[in-house]
Amino acid sequence: MYLVESKGGAIACMLLALFFLGTWPAILTLLERRGRLPQHTYLDYTIANLLAAILIAFTFGQIHKGTPEAPNFLEQLSQENFPSVMFAMVGGIVLSLGNLATQYAWAFVGLSVTEVMTASITVVIGTTLNYFLDGKINKAEILFPGVGCFLIAVCLGSGVHASNAADNRAKLNELPKTNEVEAGNELISFNGAFTSKGGLKDVENGNHFEEKAKAGNADFLVQLENRRAIKVFGKSTLIGLGITFFAGFCFSLFSPAFNLATNDQWHTLKEGVPHLSVYTAFFYFSVSCFFIALILNISFLYRPLLNLPKTTFKAYLNDWNGRGWAFLAGLLCGFGNGLQFMGGQAAGYAAADAVQALPLVSTFWGILLFGEYRKSSKRTYVLLAGMLFMFIVAVGVLMASAGHRK
């Protein structure tokens, strides 16, 4: 079994995990914006995510010959470590629920703000729990000011979302009121477009537009709504924020649960039974993550959320449009989580929460690929810059607090 033992190796794992965990949300967002149903995408994603855990377990978990104190992956499968296995599986369940929720939050709140807010909530709650579980090996005088910076980023993220929503409403209101329909409690007008149960449609050309609009203007917003799978126009901004806060709460629990699985701080294992290795715990973690995602998403095929169209398992099997991208997202997430846990076992899980800086990567993809916040108001830009600045400071402080587990 290979173990990361140096502080430098742990930081290298965190940085690589940061890139992986910041990239996979952008891929799933891209598929949703192209119209692929999130139920189909998430089923593909979760299969690849489990495959990544299996690959890690049978490679890093089996590299060297095991010892009685540190058995290999296969040796641990037959040991009496049920309490630790349960902690790992609880961590997988809450992570799966959080990932599932964010898939819908991206449509309502946007990739950048969703990732910042969920990551900040994760750090504020999860890092505090990990600090005490790890026996305070991280420097509290450095760690908790970083947690405070994340908390400020949550508040700024809420401001960015509200300001950007107001900007979009202003852009849409500038369009000639050729068609007006009531959606919820709001009256929405579009240039040559109207809303229906199937979403927005172009009056003359069905669901297609003659020219692709530039990112940031009202026509672009109309085209995006027309094409995407999750329709958001006319829905309250509180729906997106509610989903985002729920996801952040779920994310805040998975790392402490994994910490308990690998270090047994509550002494639930029998005397003489070795702690679960990172690789064994990650395997059980990913198995539970897979099964909860499988159960929920198959049910969502037939009873979809947020007025999404119904589909079937046969339709999912035949839907190859974007399947390769969904598999790639699952692999990136799986390897990213594995690297995060490998680094956390060496340097402390509180410091490993620095990978929650993944919104910096997601924001880059969001602006580059999706044109988020293009042609927004000065107020939105000021709030966005403040949010990202606080995030950068928080990440640096969190990494500086890294300790070393004996």
Coordinates of C-alpha atoms in Angstrom, one line a residue:
M1 CA 0.0 0.0 0.0
Y2 CA 1.3 3.4 -1.0
L3 CA 1.1 6.2 1.6
V4 CA 1.7 9.9 1.2
E5 CA 4.0 10.8 4.1
S6 CA 5.5 14.2 3.4
K7 CA 3.9 17.6 3.7
G8 CA 5.1 18.4 0.1
G9 CA 3.5 15.3 -1.3
A10 CA 0.3 16.1 0.5
I11 CA 0.2 19.6 -1.0
A12 CA 0.9 18.2 -4.4
C13 CA -2.1 15.8 -4.0
M14 CA -4.3 18.8 -2.9
L15 CA -3.3 20.9 -5.9
L16 CA -4.0 18.1 -8.4
A17 CA -7.3 17.3 -6.7
L18 CA -8.1 21.1 -6.9
F19 CA -7.9 21.0 -10.7
F20 CA -9.9 17.8 -11.1
L21 CA -12.6 18.8 -8.7
G22 CA -12.9 22.2 -10.3
T23 CA -13.2 20.9 -13.8
W24 CA -15.9 18.1 -13.6
P25 CA -18.7 20.5 -12.6
A26 CA -18.0 22.5 -15.7
I27 CA -18.4 19.4 -17.9
L28 CA -21.8 18.5 -16.3
T29 CA -22.9 22.1 -16.7
L30 CA -22.0 22.1 -20.4
L31 CA -24.1 18.9 -20.9
E32 CA -27.1 20.4 -19.1
R33 CA -26.8 23.6 -21.2
R34 CA -26.8 21.5 -24.4
G35 CA -30.1 19.9 -23.3
R36 CA -29.0 16.5 -21.9
L37 CA -31.3 15.4 -19.1
P38 CA -29.5 15.6 -15.7
Q39 CA -30.8 12.2 -14.7
H40 CA -29.0 10.6 -17.7
T41 CA -25.8 12.5 -17.1
Y42 CA -25.6 11.7 -13.4
L43 CA -26.1 8.0 -14.0
D44 CA -23.1 8.0 -16.4
Y45 CA -21.1 10.2 -14.0
T46 CA -21.7 8.0 -11.0
I47 CA -20.6 4.8 -12.8
A48 CA -17.3 6.4 -13.8
N49 CA -16.9 7.8 -10.3
L50 CA -17.1 4.2 -8.8
L51 CA -14.7 2.9 -11.5
A52 CA -12.1 5.5 -10.4
A53 CA -12.3 4.3 -6.7
I54 CA -11.9 0.7 -7.8
L55 CA -8.8 1.6 -9.9
I56 CA -7.3 3.5 -7.0
A57 CA -7.9 0.7 -4.6
F58 CA -6.3 -2.0 -6.8
T59 CA -3.3 0.2 -7.7
F60 CA -2.2 2.5 -4.8
G61 CA -3.9 0.1 -2.3
Q62 CA -2.0 -2.9 -3.5
I63 CA 1.4 -1.5 -4.5
H64 CA 3.5 -2.9 -1.5
K65 CA 3.1 -5.9 0.7
G66 CA 0.8 -5.3 3.6
T67 CA 1.7 -5.5 7.3
P68 CA -0.4 -6.4 10.3
E69 CA -0.5 -2.6 11.2
A70 CA -1.1 -1.5 7.6
P71 CA -2.8 -4.2 5.6
N72 CA -3.5 -3.8 1.9
F73 CA -6.9 -3.2 0.4
L74 CA -7.9 -6.8 -0.3
E75 CA -6.8 -7.9 3.2
Q76 CA -8.9 -5.3 4.9
L77 CA -12.1 -6.4 3.1
S78 CA -12.3 -9.5 5.4
Q79 CA -11.4 -7.7 8.7
E80 CA -13.9 -6.8 11.5
N81 CA -14.0 -3.1 10.7
F82 CA -17.8 -2.6 10.3
P83 CA -18.0 0.7 12.3
S84 CA -15.4 2.4 10.2
V85 CA -17.0 1.0 7.0
M86 CA -20.3 2.6 8.1
F87 CA -18.7 6.0 8.6
A88 CA -17.1 5.8 5.1
M89 CA -20.5 4.8 3.6
V90 CA -22.3 7.7 5.4
G91 CA -19.7 10.0 3.9
G92 CA -20.5 8.6 0.4
I93 CA -24.2 9.1 0.9
V94 CA -24.0 12.8 1.9
L95 CA -21.5 13.5 -0.9
S96 CA -23.8 11.9 -3.5
L97 CA -26.8 13.9 -2.2
G98 CA -24.7 17.1 -2.4
N99 CA -23.5 16.4 -5.9
L100 CA -27.0 15.6 -7.0
A101 CA -28.3 18.9 -5.6
T102 CA -25.6 21.0 -7.2
Q103 CA -26.5 19.6 -10.6
Y104 CA -29.8 21.5 -10.3
A105 CA -28.2 24.5 -8.5
W106 CA -25.9 25.2 -11.4
A107 CA -28.8 25.9 -13.6
F108 CA -30.4 28.3 -11.2
V109 CA -27.5 30.1 -9.6
G110 CA -24.7 29.6 -12.1
L111 CA -21.6 27.5 -12.0
S112 CA -19.3 30.0 -10.3
V113 CA -21.5 31.2 -7.4
T114 CA -22.8 27.7 -6.7
E115 CA -19.3 26.3 -6.3
V116 CA -18.2 29.2 -4.2
M117 CA -21.1 29.0 -1.8
T118 CA -21.1 25.2 -1.4
A119 CA -17.4 25.1 -0.9
S120 CA -17.5 27.9 1.6
I121 CA -20.3 26.2 3.6
T122 CA -18.2 23.0 3.5
V123 CA -15.2 24.7 5.0
V124 CA -17.1 26.7 7.7
I125 CA -18.7 23.5 9.0
G126 CA -16.6 20.6 7.8
T127 CA -13.2 22.1 8.5
T128 CA -14.2 23.0 12.1
L129 CA -15.3 19.4 12.7
N130 CA -12.1 18.1 11.1
Y131 CA -9.9 20.3 13.2
F132 CA -11.2 18.8 16.4
L133 CA -11.3 15.2 15.0
D134 CA -7.6 15.5 13.9
G135 CA -6.5 16.4 17.4
K136 CA -5.9 20.0 16.6
I137 CA -2.8 19.3 14.5
N138 CA -3.5 22.3 12.3
K139 CA -2.6 25.8 13.6
A140 CA -5.8 27.3 15.0
E141 CA -4.5 30.9 14.9
I142 CA -4.1 30.5 11.1
L143 CA -6.9 28.0 10.3
F144 CA -9.9 29.9 11.8
P145 CA -9.2 33.3 10.2
G146 CA -9.3 31.3 6.9
V147 CA -12.6 29.8 7.9
G148 CA -13.9 33.4 8.5
C149 CA -12.8 34.4 5.0
F150 CA -14.8 31.5 3.6
L151 CA -17.8 32.7 5.6
I152 CA -17.5 36.2 4.1
A153 CA -17.3 34.6 0.6
V154 CA -20.7 32.9 1.2
C155 CA -22.3 36.2 1.9
L156 CA -20.7 37.8 -1.1
G157 CA -21.8 34.8 -3.3
S158 CA -25.4 35.4 -2.3
G159 CA -25.0 39.0 -3.3
V160 CA -23.5 38.1 -6.7
H161 CA -26.4 35.8 -7.4
A162 CA -29.0 38.4 -6.5
S163 CA -27.2 41.1 -8.5
N164 CA -26.7 39.0 -11.6
A165 CA -30.4 37.9 -11.5
A166 CA -31.4 41.6 -11.4
D167 CA -29.1 42.2 -14.4
N168 CA -30.7 39.4 -16.4
R169 CA -34.2 40.7 -15.6
A170 CA -33.1 44.2 -16.8
K171 CA -31.7 42.8 -20.1
L172 CA -34.9 40.8 -20.8
N173 CA -37.1 43.8 -20.0
E174 CA -35.3 45.8 -22.7
L175 CA -36.6 43.5 -25.4
P176 CA -39.7 44.6 -27.4
K177 CA -42.8 43.2 -25.7
T178 CA -44.0 41.2 -28.7
N179 CA -45.2 38.3 -26.6
E180 CA -46.0 38.2 -22.9
V181 CA -47.0 35.3 -20.7
E182 CA -47.3 34.9 -17.0
A183 CA -44.8 32.5 -15.4
G184 CA -45.4 32.1 -11.7
N185 CA -45.8 35.5 -10.1
E186 CA -43.7 37.3 -12.8
L187 CA -44.6 38.5 -16.2
I188 CA -41.8 37.8 -18.6
S189 CA -41.4 39.2 -22.1
F190 CA -39.1 38.0 -24.9
N191 CA -38.3 39.2 -28.4
G192 CA -40.1 36.8 -30.6
A193 CA -40.2 34.1 -28.0
F194 CA -42.8 32.7 -25.6
T195 CA -42.8 30.3 -22.6
S196 CA -44.7 27.1 -22.5
K197 CA -44.4 23.8 -20.6
G198 CA -41.7 22.8 -23.0
G199 CA -39.7 26.0 -22.3
L200 CA -39.0 28.9 -24.6
K201 CA -39.6 28.6 -28.3
D202 CA -38.9 30.9 -31.2
V203 CA -42.1 32.0 -32.8
E204 CA -40.9 31.6 -36.4
N205 CA -38.4 28.8 -36.2
G206 CA -39.6 26.5 -33.5
N207 CA -36.8 25.7 -31.1
H208 CA -34.0 27.0 -33.3
F209 CA -32.6 30.5 -33.8
E210 CA -31.1 31.7 -37.1
E211 CA -28.0 33.2 -35.5
K212 CA -26.2 32.4 -32.3
A213 CA -26.4 35.4 -30.0
K214 CA -23.3 36.8 -28.2
A215 CA -22.9 35.9 -24.5
G216 CA -24.2 38.5 -22.1
N217 CA -27.1 39.9 -24.1
A218 CA -30.8 39.1 -23.8
D219 CA -31.0 37.0 -27.0
F220 CA -28.3 34.8 -25.6
L221 CA -30.3 34.3 -22.4
V222 CA -33.4 33.3 -24.4
Q223 CA -31.4 30.9 -26.6
L224 CA -29.8 29.3 -23.5
E225 CA -33.2 28.8 -21.8
N226 CA -34.6 27.4 -25.1
R227 CA -31.8 24.8 -25.4
R228 CA -31.0 23.8 -21.8
A229 CA -32.6 20.8 -20.0
I230 CA -33.6 22.7 -16.7
K231 CA -35.8 25.7 -17.3
V232 CA -35.2 28.5 -14.9
F233 CA -37.0 31.6 -16.2
G234 CA -39.9 32.6 -14.0
K235 CA -38.7 30.6 -11.0
S236 CA -37.8 32.3 -7.7
T237 CA -34.1 32.9 -7.0
L238 CA -34.8 31.4 -3.5
I239 CA -35.2 27.9 -5.1
G240 CA -31.6 28.0 -6.4
L241 CA -30.2 29.4 -3.1
G242 CA -32.1 26.8 -1.1
I243 CA -30.7 23.9 -3.2
T244 CA -27.2 25.5 -2.9
F245 CA -27.3 25.7 0.9
F246 CA -28.6 22.1 1.1
A247 CA -25.7 20.9 -1.1
G248 CA -23.2 22.8 1.0
F249 CA -24.5 21.3 4.2
C250 CA -24.2 17.8 2.7
F251 CA -20.7 18.5 1.5
S252 CA -19.6 19.7 4.9
L253 CA -20.3 16.3 6.4
F254 CA -18.6 13.9 4.0
S255 CA -14.9 14.8 4.9
P256 CA -15.4 14.5 8.7
A257 CA -17.2 11.1 8.1
F258 CA -14.3 9.9 6.1
N259 CA -11.9 11.2 8.7
L260 CA -13.7 9.1 11.3
A261 CA -13.5 6.1 9.0
T262 CA -9.8 6.2 8.6
N263 CA -8.6 7.4 12.0
D264 CA -11.3 5.9 14.4
Q265 CA -11.2 8.9 16.8
W266 CA -14.3 7.6 18.6
H267 CA -12.6 4.2 19.2
T268 CA -15.3 2.1 17.7
L269 CA -13.0 -0.7 16.4
K270 CA -12.1 -3.7 18.5
E271 CA -8.6 -3.7 20.0
G272 CA -6.0 -4.9 17.5
V273 CA -8.1 -4.2 14.4
P274 CA -6.1 -1.8 12.2
H275 CA -7.7 1.4 11.0
L276 CA -9.1 1.5 7.5
S277 CA -6.6 2.6 4.9
V278 CA -7.5 5.6 2.7
Y279 CA -8.0 3.3 -0.2
T280 CA -10.3 0.8 1.5
A281 CA -12.4 3.6 3.1
F282 CA -12.6 5.4 -0.3
F283 CA -13.8 2.2 -1.9
Y284 CA -16.7 1.8 0.6
F285 CA -17.3 5.5 0.4
S286 CA -17.7 5.3 -3.4
V287 CA -19.9 2.2 -3.3
S288 CA -22.5 3.9 -1.1
C289 CA -22.2 7.1 -3.2
F290 CA -22.9 5.0 -6.3
F291 CA -25.9 3.1 -4.9
I292 CA -27.7 6.2 -3.5
A293 CA -27.2 8.0 -6.8
L294 CA -28.5 4.9 -8.8
I295 CA -31.6 4.6 -6.7
L296 CA -32.5 8.3 -6.7
N297 CA -31.7 8.9 -10.4
I298 CA -33.7 5.9 -11.6
S299 CA -36.7 7.2 -9.6
F300 CA -36.1 10.6 -11.1
L301 CA -36.3 9.1 -14.6
Y302 CA -40.0 8.4 -14.0
R303 CA -40.7 11.1 -11.4
P304 CA -38.5 14.1 -12.4
L305 CA -37.9 17.2 -10.3
L306 CA -38.5 20.8 -11.4
N307 CA -40.9 20.0 -14.2
L308 CA -38.3 18.1 -16.2
P309 CA -39.6 15.7 -18.9
K310 CA -40.2 12.1 -17.9
T311 CA -38.0 9.5 -19.4
T312 CA -37.2 5.8 -19.1
F313 CA -34.3 3.5 -18.3
K314 CA -34.4 2.3 -21.9
A315 CA -34.2 5.9 -23.1
Y316 CA -31.2 6.5 -20.8
L317 CA -29.4 3.4 -22.2
N318 CA -29.9 4.7 -25.8
D319 CA -28.8 8.3 -25.0
W320 CA -25.2 8.4 -26.1
N321 CA -25.2 12.2 -26.7
G322 CA -22.6 13.5 -24.3
R323 CA -22.0 10.1 -22.5
G324 CA -18.3 10.3 -23.0
W325 CA -18.1 13.7 -21.3
A326 CA -20.2 12.4 -18.4
F327 CA -17.8 9.5 -18.0
L328 CA -14.9 11.9 -18.0
A329 CA -16.5 14.1 -15.3
G330 CA -17.0 11.0 -13.1
L331 CA -13.4 9.9 -13.5
L332 CA -12.2 13.5 -12.7
C333 CA -14.4 13.6 -9.6
G334 CA -13.4 10.2 -8.4
F335 CA -9.6 10.7 -8.8
G336 CA -10.0 14.2 -7.3
N337 CA -11.7 12.9 -4.2
G338 CA -9.1 10.1 -3.8
L339 CA -6.2 12.6 -4.0
Q340 CA -7.9 14.9 -1.5
F341 CA -8.2 12.0 1.0
M342 CA -4.6 10.9 0.4
G343 CA -3.4 14.4 1.1
G344 CA -5.7 14.7 4.1
Q345 CA -4.4 11.5 5.7
A346 CA -0.9 13.0 5.6
A347 CA -1.4 16.7 6.4
G348 CA -4.7 16.7 8.2
Y349 CA -8.2 16.8 6.7
A350 CA -8.8 20.4 7.8
A351 CA -5.9 21.5 5.7
A352 CA -7.0 19.2 2.8
D353 CA -10.2 21.2 2.7
A354 CA -8.1 23.7 0.8
V355 CA -9.3 21.8 -2.3
Q356 CA -12.6 23.6 -1.7
A357 CA -10.8 26.3 -3.6
L358 CA -12.2 24.4 -6.6
P359 CA -14.6 27.4 -7.4
L360 CA -11.5 29.3 -8.7
V361 CA -11.1 26.6 -11.4
S362 CA -14.9 26.4 -12.0
T363 CA -15.2 30.2 -12.3
F364 CA -12.4 30.2 -14.9
W365 CA -14.4 27.5 -16.9
G366 CA -17.7 29.3 -16.3
I367 CA -16.4 32.6 -17.7
L368 CA -14.4 31.0 -20.5
L369 CA -17.0 28.4 -21.7
F370 CA -20.3 29.8 -20.7
G371 CA -19.9 33.6 -20.7
E372 CA -21.1 33.9 -17.1
Y373 CA -21.4 37.6 -15.9
R374 CA -20.6 39.0 -19.4
K375 CA -22.1 42.5 -19.8
S376 CA -23.2 42.5 -16.1
S377 CA -23.5 45.6 -14.0
K378 CA -20.6 47.2 -12.1
R379 CA -22.2 46.1 -8.8
T380 CA -22.1 42.5 -9.9
Y381 CA -18.4 42.8 -11.0
V382 CA -17.4 44.4 -7.7
L383 CA -19.2 41.6 -5.7
L384 CA -17.7 38.9 -7.9
A385 CA -14.2 40.3 -7.5
G386 CA -14.7 40.5 -3.7
M387 CA -15.9 37.0 -3.5
L388 CA -13.0 35.6 -5.5
F389 CA -10.5 37.7 -3.5
M390 CA -11.8 36.4 -0.2
F391 CA -11.6 32.9 -1.6
I392 CA -8.0 33.2 -2.7
V393 CA -7.0 34.6 0.7
A394 CA -8.9 31.8 2.5
V395 CA -7.3 29.1 0.4
G396 CA -3.8 30.4 1.1
V397 CA -4.5 30.6 4.8
L398 CA -6.0 27.1 4.9
M399 CA -2.9 25.6 3.2
A400 CA -0.6 27.6 5.6
S401 CA -2.3 25.9 8.5
A402 CA -1.3 22.4 7.4
G403 CA 0.1 20.2 10.1
H404 CA 1.6 16.7 9.9
R405 CA -0.1 13.6 11.2
K406 CA 2.2 11.4 13.3

